[in-house]
C-alpha angles and dihedrals in degrees: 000000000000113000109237106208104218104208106206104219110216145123119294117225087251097063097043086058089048096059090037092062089039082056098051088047091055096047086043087065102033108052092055100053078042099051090049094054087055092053096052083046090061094048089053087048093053093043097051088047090057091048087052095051093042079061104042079051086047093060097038084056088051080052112042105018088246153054120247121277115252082249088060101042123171094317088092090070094074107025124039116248122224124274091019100130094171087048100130098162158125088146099174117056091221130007123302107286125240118251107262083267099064092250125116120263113250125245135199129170119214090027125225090210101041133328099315127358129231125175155135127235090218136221096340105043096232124093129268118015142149136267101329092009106055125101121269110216147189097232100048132241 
């Protein structure tokens, strides 16, 4: 009987190394390009939600003839203060949203900035900041 010699065909461990290290390459250059995507896509969260709850302020004030005092925060927005007779809110169709970073806008009035100032401290919760960290605010740079 003649011997048939079967070649099993299959990576060495030489080529699988070789793709392993073109995939981390690959990932090397591409997170970082992702992850700072994700951090420009928070600061335009928390931008458009400043805009929405200037809004939201802008129409209490129609309403009322004021903004809400700093002790009533946004929260006023939502649920009508007390002695507030021209209240006609809700102004905001669910609470007032977190910053992107799960931690609460901030609210001043009168304001130091405009009539009124609404910010986030960013993506590390203390003023000031750069890129990522800095604040994100009401009455722009």
């Amino acid at each position: 009987m003649l011997k048939q010699r079967i070649r099993v065909r299959g990576f060495t461990l030489l080529e699988l190394l070789v793709v392993m290290v073109i995939i981390g390459l690959l990932a090397g250059y591409v997170a970082p390009r992702y992850f700072s995507q994700l951090g420009k896509s928070e600061v335009r969260t928390a931008q458009a939600q400043i805009n929405a709850l200037s809004k939201a302020l802008d129409h209490y004030r129609l309403d009322v003839g004021h903004y809400p005092s700093t002790e009533q925060g946004l929260e006023a927005l939502v649920k009508r203060p007390e002695n507030e007779p021209k209240w006609n809110g809700p102004y905001l169709e669910k609470a007032v949203p977190l910053d992107p970073w799960g931690k609460p806008y901030q609210y001043r009035y009168p304001g130091q900035y405009g009539e009124y100032d609404l910010f986030s401290f960013g993506k590390d919760g203390q003023p000031g900041g750069t890129d990522h960290a800095a604040d994100i605010t009401s009455w722009g740079s």
